[in-house]
Short mmCIF file of C-alpha atoms in Angstrom, two decimals:
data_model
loop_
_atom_site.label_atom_id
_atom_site.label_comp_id
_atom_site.label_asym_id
_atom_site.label_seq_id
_atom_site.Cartn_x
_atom_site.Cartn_y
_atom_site.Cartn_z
CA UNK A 112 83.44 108.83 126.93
CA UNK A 113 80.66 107.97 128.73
CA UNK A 114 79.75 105.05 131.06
CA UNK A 115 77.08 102.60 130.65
CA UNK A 116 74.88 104.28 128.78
CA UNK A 117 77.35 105.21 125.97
CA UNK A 118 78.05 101.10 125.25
CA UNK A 119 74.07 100.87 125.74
CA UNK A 120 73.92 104.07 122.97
CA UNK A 121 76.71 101.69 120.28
CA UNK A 122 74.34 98.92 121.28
CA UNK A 123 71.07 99.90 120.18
CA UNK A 124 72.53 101.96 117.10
CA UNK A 125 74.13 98.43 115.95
CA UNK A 126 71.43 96.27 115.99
CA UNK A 127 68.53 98.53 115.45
CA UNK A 128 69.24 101.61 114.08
CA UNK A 129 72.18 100.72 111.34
CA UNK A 130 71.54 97.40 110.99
CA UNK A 131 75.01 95.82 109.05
CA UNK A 132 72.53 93.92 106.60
CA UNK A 133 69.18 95.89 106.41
CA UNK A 134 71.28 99.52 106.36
CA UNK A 135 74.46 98.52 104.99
CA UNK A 136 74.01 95.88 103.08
CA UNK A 137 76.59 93.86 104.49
CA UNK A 138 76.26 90.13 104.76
CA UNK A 139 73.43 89.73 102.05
CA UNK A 140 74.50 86.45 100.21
CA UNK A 141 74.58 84.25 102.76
CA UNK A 142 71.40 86.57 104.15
CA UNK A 143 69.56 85.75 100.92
CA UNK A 144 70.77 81.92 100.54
CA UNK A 145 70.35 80.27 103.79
CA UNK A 146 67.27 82.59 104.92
CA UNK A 147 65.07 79.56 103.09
CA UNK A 148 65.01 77.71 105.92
CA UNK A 149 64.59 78.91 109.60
CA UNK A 150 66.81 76.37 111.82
CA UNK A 151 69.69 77.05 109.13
CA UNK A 152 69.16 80.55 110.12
CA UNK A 153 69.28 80.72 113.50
CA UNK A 154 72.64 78.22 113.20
CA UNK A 155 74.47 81.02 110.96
CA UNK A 156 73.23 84.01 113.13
CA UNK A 157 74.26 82.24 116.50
CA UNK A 158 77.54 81.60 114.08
CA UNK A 159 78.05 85.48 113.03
CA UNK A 160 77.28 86.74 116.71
CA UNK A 161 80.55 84.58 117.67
CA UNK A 162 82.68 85.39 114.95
CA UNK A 163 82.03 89.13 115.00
CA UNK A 164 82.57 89.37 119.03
CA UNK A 165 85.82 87.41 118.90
CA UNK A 166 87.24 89.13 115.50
CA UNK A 167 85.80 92.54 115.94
CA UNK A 168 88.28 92.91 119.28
CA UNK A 169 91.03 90.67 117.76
CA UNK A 170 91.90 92.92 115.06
CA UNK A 171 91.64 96.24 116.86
CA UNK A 172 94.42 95.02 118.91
CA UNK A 173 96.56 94.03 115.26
CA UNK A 174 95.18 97.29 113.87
CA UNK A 175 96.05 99.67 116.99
CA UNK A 176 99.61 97.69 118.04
CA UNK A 177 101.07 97.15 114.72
CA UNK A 178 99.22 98.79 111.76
CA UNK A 179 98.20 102.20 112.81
CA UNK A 180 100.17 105.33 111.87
CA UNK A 181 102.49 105.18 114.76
CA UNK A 182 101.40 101.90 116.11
CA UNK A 183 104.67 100.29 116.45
CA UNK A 184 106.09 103.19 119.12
CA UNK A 185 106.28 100.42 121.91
CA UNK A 186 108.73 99.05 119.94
CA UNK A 187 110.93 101.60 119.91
CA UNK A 188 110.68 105.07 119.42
CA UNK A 189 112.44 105.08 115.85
CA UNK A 190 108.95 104.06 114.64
CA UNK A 191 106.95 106.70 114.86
CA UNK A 192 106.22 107.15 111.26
CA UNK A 193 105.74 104.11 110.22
CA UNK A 194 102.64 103.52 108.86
CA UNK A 195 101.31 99.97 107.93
CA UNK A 196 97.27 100.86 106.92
CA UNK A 197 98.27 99.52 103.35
CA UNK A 198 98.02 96.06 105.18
CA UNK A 199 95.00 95.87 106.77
CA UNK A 200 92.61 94.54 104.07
CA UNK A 201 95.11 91.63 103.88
CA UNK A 202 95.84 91.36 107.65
CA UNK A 203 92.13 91.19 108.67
CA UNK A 204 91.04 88.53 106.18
CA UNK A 205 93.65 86.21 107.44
CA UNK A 206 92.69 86.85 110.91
CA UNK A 207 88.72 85.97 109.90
CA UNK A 208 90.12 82.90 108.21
CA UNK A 209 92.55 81.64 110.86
CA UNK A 210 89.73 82.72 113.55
CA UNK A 211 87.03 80.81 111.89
CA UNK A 212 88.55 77.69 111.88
CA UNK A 213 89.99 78.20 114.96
CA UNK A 214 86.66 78.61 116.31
CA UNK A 215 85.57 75.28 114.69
CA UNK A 216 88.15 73.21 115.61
CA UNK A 217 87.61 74.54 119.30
CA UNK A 218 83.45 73.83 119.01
CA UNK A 219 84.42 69.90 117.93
CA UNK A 220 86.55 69.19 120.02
CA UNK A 221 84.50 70.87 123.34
CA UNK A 222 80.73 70.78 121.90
CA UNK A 223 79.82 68.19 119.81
CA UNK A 224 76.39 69.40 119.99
CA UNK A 225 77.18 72.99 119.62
CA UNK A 226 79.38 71.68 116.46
CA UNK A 227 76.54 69.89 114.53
CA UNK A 228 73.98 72.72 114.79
CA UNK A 229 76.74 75.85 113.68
CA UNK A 230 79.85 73.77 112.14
CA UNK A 231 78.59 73.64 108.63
CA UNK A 232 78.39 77.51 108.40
CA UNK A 233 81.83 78.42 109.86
CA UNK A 234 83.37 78.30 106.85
CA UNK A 235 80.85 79.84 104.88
CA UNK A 236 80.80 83.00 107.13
CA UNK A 237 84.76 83.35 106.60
CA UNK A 238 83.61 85.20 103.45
CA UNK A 239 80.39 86.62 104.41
CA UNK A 240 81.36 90.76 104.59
CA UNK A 241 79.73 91.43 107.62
CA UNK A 242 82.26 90.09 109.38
CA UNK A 243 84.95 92.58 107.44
CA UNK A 244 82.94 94.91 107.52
CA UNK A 245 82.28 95.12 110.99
CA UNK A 246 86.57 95.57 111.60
CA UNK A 247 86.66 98.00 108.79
CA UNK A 248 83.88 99.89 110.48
CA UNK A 249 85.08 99.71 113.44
CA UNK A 250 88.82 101.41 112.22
CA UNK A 251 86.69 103.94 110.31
CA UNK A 252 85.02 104.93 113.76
CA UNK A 253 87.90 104.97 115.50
CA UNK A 254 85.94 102.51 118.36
CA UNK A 255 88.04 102.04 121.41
CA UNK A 256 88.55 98.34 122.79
CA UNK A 257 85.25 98.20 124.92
CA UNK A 258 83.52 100.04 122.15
CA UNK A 259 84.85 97.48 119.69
CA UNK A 260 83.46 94.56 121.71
CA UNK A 261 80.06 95.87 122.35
CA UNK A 262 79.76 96.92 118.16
CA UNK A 263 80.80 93.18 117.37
CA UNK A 264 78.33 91.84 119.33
CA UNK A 265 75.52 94.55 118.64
CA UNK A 266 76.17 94.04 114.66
CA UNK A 267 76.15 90.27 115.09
CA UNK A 268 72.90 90.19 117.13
CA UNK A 269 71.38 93.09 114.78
CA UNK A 270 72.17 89.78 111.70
CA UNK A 271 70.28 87.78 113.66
CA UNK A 272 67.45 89.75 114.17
CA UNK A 273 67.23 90.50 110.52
CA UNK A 274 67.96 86.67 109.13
CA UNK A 275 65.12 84.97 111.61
CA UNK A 276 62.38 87.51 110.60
CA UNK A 277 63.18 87.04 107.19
CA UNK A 278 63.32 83.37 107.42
CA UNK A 279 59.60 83.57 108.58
CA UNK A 280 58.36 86.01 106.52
CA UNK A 281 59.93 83.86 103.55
CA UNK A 282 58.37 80.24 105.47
CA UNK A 283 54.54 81.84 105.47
CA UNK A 284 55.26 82.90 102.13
CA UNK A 285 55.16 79.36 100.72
CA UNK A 286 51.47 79.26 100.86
CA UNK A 287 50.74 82.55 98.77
CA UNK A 288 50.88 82.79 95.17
CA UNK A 289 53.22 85.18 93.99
CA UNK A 290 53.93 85.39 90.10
CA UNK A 291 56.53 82.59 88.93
CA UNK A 292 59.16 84.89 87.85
CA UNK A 293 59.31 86.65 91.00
CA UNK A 294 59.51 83.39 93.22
CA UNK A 295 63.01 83.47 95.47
CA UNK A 296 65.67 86.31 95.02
CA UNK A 297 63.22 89.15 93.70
CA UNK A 298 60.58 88.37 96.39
CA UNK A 299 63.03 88.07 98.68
CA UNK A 300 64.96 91.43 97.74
CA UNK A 301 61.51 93.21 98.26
CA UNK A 302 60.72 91.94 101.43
CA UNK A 303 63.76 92.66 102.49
CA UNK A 304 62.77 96.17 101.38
CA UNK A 305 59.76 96.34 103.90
CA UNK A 306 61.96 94.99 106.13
CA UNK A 307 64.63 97.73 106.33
CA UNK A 308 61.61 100.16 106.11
CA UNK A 309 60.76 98.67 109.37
CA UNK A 310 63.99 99.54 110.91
CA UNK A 311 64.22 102.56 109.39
CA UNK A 312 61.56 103.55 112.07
CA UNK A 313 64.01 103.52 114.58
CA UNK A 314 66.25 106.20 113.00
CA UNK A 315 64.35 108.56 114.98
CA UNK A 316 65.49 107.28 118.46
CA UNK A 317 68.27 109.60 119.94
CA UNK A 318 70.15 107.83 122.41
CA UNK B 223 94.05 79.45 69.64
CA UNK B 224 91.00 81.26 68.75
CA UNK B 225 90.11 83.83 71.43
CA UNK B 226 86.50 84.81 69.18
CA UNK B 227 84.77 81.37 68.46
CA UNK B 228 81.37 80.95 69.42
CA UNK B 229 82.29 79.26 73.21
CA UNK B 230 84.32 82.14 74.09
CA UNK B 231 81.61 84.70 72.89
CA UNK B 232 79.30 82.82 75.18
CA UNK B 233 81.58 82.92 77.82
CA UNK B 234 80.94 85.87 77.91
CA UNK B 235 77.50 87.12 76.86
CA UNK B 236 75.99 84.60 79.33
CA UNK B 237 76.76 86.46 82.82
CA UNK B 238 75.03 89.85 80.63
CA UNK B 239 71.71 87.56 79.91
CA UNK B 240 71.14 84.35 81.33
CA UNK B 241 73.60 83.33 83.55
CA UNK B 242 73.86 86.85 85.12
CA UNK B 243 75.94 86.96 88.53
CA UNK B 244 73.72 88.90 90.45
CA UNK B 245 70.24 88.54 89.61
CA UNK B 246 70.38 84.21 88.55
CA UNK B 247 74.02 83.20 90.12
CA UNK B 248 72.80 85.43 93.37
CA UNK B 249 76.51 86.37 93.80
CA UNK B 250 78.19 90.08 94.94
CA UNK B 251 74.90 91.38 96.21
CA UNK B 252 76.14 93.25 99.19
CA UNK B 253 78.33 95.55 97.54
CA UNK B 254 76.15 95.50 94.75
CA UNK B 255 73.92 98.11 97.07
CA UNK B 256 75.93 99.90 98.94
CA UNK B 257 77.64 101.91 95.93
CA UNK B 258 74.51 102.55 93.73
CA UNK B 259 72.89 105.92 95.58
CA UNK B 260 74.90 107.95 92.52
CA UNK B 261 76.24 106.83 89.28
CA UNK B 262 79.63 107.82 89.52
CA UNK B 263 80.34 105.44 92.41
CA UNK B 264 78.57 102.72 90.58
CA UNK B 265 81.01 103.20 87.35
CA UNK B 266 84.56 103.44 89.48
CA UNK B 267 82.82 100.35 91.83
CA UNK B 268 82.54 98.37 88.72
CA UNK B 269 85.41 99.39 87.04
CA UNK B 270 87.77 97.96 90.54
CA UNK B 271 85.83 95.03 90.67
CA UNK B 272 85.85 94.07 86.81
CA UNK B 273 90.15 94.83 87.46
CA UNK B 274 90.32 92.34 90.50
CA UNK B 275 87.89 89.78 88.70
CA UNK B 276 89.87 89.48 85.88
CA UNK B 277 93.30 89.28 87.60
CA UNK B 278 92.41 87.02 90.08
CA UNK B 279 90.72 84.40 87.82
CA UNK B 280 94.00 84.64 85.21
CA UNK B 281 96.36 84.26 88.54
CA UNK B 282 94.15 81.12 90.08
CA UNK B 283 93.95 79.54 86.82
CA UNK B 284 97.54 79.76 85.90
CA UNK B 285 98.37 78.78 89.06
CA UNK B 286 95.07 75.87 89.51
CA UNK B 287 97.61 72.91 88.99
CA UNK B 288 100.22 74.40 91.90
CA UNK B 289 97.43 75.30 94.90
CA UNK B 290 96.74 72.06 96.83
CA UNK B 291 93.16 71.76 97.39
CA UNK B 292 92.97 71.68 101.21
CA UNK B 293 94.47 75.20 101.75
CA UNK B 294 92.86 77.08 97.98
CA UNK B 295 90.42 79.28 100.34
CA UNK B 296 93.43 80.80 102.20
CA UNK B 297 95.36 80.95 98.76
CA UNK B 298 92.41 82.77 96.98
CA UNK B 299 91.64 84.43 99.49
CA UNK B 300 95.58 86.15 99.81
CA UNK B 301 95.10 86.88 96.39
CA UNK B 302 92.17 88.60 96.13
CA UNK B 303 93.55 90.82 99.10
CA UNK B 304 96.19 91.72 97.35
CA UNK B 305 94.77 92.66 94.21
CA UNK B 306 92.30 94.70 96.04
CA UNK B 307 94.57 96.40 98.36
CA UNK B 308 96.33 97.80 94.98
CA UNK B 309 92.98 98.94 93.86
CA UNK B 310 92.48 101.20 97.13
CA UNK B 311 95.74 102.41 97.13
CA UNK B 312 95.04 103.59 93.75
CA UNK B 313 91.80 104.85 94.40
CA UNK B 314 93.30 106.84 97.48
CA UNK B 315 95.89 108.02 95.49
CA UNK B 316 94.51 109.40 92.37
CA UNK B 317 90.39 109.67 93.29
CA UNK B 318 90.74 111.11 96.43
CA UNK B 319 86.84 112.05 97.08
CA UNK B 320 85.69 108.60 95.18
CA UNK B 321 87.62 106.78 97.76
CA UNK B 322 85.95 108.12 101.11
CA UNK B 323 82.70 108.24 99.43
CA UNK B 324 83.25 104.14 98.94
CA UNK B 325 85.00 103.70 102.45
CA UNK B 326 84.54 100.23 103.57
CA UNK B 327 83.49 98.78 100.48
CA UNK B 328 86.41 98.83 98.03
CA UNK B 329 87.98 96.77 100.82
CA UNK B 330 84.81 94.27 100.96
CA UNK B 331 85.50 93.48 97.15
CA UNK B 332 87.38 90.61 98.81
CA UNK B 333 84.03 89.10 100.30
CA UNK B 334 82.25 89.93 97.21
CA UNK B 335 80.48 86.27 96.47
CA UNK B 336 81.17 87.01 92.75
CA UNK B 337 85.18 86.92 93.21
CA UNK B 338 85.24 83.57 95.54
CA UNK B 339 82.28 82.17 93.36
CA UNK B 340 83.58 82.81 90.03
CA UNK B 341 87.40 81.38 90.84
CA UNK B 342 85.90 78.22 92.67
CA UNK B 343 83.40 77.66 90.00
CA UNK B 344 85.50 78.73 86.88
CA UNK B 345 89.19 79.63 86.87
CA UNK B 346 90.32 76.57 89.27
CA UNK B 347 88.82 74.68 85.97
CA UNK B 348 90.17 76.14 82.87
CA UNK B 349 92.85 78.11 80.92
CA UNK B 350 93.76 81.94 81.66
CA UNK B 351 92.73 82.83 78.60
CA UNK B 352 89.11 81.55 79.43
CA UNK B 353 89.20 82.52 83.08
CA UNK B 354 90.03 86.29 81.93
CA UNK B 355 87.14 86.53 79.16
CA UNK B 356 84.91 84.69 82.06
CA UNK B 357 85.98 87.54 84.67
CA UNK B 358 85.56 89.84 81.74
CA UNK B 359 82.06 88.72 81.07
CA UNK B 360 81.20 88.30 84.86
CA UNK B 361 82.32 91.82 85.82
CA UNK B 362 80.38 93.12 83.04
CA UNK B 363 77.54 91.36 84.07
CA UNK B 364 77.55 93.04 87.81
CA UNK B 365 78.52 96.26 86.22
CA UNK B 366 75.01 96.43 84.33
CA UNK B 367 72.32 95.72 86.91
CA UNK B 368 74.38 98.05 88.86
CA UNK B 369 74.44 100.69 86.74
CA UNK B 370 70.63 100.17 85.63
CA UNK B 371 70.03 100.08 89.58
CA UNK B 372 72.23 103.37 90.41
CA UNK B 373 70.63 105.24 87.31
CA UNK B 374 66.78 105.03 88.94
CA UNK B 375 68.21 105.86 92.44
CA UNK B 376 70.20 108.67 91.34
CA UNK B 377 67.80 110.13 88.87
CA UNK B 378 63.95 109.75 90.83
CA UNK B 379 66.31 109.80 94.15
CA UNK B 380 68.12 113.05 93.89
CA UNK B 381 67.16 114.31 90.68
CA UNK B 382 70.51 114.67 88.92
CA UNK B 383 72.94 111.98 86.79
CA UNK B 384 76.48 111.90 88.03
CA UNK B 385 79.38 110.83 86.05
CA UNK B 386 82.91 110.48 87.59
CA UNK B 387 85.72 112.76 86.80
CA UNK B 388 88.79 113.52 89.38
CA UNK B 389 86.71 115.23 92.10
CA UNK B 390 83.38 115.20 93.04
CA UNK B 391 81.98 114.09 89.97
CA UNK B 392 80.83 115.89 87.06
CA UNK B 393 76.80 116.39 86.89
CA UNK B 394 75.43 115.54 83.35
CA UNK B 395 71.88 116.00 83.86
CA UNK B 396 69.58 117.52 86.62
CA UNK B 397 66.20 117.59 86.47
CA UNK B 398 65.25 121.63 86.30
CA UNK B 399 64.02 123.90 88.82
CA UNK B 400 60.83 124.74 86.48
CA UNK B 401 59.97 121.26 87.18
CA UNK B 402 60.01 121.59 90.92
CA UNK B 403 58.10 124.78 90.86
CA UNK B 404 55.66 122.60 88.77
CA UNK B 405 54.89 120.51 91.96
CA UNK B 406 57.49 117.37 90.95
CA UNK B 407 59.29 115.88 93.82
CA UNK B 408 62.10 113.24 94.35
CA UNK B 409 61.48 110.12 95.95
CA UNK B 410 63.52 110.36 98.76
CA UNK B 411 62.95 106.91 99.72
CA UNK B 412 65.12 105.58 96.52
CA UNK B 413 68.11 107.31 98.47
CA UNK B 414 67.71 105.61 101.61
CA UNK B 415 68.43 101.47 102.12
CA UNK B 416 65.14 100.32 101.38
CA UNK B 417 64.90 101.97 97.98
CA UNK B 418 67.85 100.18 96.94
CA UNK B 419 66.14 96.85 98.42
CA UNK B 420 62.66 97.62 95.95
CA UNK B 421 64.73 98.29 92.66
CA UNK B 422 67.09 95.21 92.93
CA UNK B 423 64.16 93.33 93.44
CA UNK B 424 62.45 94.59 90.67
CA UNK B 425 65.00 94.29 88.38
CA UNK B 426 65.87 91.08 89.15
CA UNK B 427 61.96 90.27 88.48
CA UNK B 428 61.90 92.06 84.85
CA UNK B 429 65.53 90.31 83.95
CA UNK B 430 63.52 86.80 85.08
CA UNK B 431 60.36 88.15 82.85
CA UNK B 432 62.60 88.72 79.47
CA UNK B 433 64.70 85.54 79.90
CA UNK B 434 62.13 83.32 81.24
CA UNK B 435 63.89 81.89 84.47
CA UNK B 436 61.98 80.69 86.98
CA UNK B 437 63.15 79.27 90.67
CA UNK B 438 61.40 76.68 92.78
CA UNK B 439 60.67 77.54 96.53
#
């Protein structure tokens, strides 16, 4: 594995070039809801880009020490073939849970500030799938520890990205006139559309 | 108690017309796209989530008068994990192929919107018996604009309509090489992310035509 330029490689391919929302379609309710409004937006993207660094990392340490085929050798050696994978989906949602409000009870009590803007959409982002999706990507991919920290990050700033410049598109947008039926969700699911068309232009890039 | 009267029948015909989970309640949109590039993953897909729906909105509701309010999210959200770590296990077990071809997203059924949404805004409410005909109708609801969705990605996408069966799937329909030699070609766009993007939306606009919903912005 490389040096530098393999993180910088994970990087670029999470936020740009397999977007979690805009390629795989992770995230999209909370994408589609709060994207109406574009200080709610950056709040929840600042809020994903912390959750998925600190989870991301959290449960590759659960998933390689305890739930991997063979995790639990450090235990003792009598383990070997004990296989716990049946417990991840359950094991990683509690984490996200238990990390998000740990993560809020740790912003009010250091940064009031900090709280105001993000608290509302900690808990919101407990079930947004980006999050889970980003640890059950990152077990697919077998991502090593460093790996797994620079993919959180990258997926979480690749949300952001995607949630601001829909939030403007969607604020110009209230001074067009676009047929009544089509007002909200459909327009939005369209632009969304272009959007991921735009990204799509960086498939290309080989890094 | 009468399961058929006319409240349960709208319990669950709304979520199939006007009340429809993902194109007017906005729920379960994420893995709405991510399974519908061929049929056959849209059927299992709504198949395990119309299973989970259902059992998790009869379990909540039965147990709605037990689950103190302060900790339901953890609660429901145990639940659903549970119910859809039996669903992979099954999938893995007896759908091999169906089950890598889904990877990560027969484990994001727990963050589907539509499981959370539908137990917090229904089953923590009423009776099992209601809960399971409103999973019922729910699940059904998600099933068809997925199905209508996969059906013009797989068919102007790839050209072919794939139904499940134990391996790979079984192909009922492909459109035939005399057409190809006639100059027709597949939208290969429909395949990729953005395709799926442009039908959804246009669905959800023709669903909003025929039922006459409109949404302020």
């Amino acid at each position: 594995m490389g040096g530098f330029e393999h993180y910088l490689s994970i990087f670029t391919k999470a936020v740009f070039i397999e977007n979690i929302v805009l390629a795989y379609f992770l995230g999209l309710c909370s994408f589609l809801a709060i994207s109406k409004k574009i200080d709610a937006s950056v709040g929840i993207g600042m809020a994903v880009v912390v959750v998925l660094t600190i989870t991301a990392p959290i449960n590759w340490f659960i998933n390689t020490y305890f739930l991997d085929k063979g995790a639990l050798v450090w235990l003792s050696p009598d383990f070997i073939d004990v296989n716990l994978d049946f417990l991840r989906l359950i094991v990683f949602i509690s984490v996200i849970a238990a990390m998000v409000q740990l993560v809020e009870m740790f912003m009010e009590r250091f940064s009031q500030a900090l709280y105001s803007s993000l608290g509302i959409f900690l808990p919101l982002i407990a079930v947004n799938c980006s999050i889970l999706g980003g640890s059950l990507f990152m077990v697919e991919r077998e991502y090593n520890l460093t790996e797994t920290v620079v993919y959180g990050f990258g997926s979480g700033v690749g949300f952001f990205l995607a949630i601001i410049a829909l939030a403007s598109v969607r604020y110009r947008l209230r001074y067009s006139n676009i047929p009544p039926r089509l007002r909200g969700v459909g327009m939005a699911m369209l632009l969304t559309g272009l959007l991921s068309m735009a990204f799509m232009a960086f498939s290309g890039i080989d890094l | 108690m009468e399961i058929f009267n006319s409240e349960s029948k709208k319990i669950i015909s709304d979520p199939l017309s006007i009340n429809n989970p993902i194109s007017l309640q906005v729920l379960g949109i994420c893995s709405a796209l991510a399974v519908t590039i061929r049929l056959d993953q849209a059927i299992i897909m709504t198949i395990a989530v119309i299973f989970v729906l259902c059992s998790s909105n009869v379990i909540l509701s039965a147990l709605r008068n037990f689950i103190p309010n302060r900790v339901r999210i953890v609660v429901m959200l145990s639940i659903i994990a549970s119910l859809v770590t039996v669903v992979d296990q099954v999938l893995q077990a007896y759908l091999y192929d169906m089950s890598k071809q889904l990877s990560v997203f027969v484990g994001l059924i727990i963050t589907n919107c539509i499981i959370m949404g539908r137990a917090e805004a229904f089953a923590l409410k009423h009776g099992p018996s209601k809960a399971f005909l409103d999973g019922l109708g729910n699940g059904l609801g998600y099933g068809m604009i997925i199905i209508i969705v996969s059906l013009f990605r797989e068919l102007f996408g790839a050209g072919t309509i794939t139904l499940p069966d134990g391996g790979v799937g079984y192909v009922l329909f492909s459109i035939p090489e005399a057409w190809y030699a006639a100059g027709y070609e597949n939208i290969g766009l429909l395949v990729l992310s953005p395709g799926a993007f442009f039908i959804l939306g246009l669905v959800i606009w023709t669903q909003r035509e025929l039922f006459g919903i409109e949404e302020g912005e």
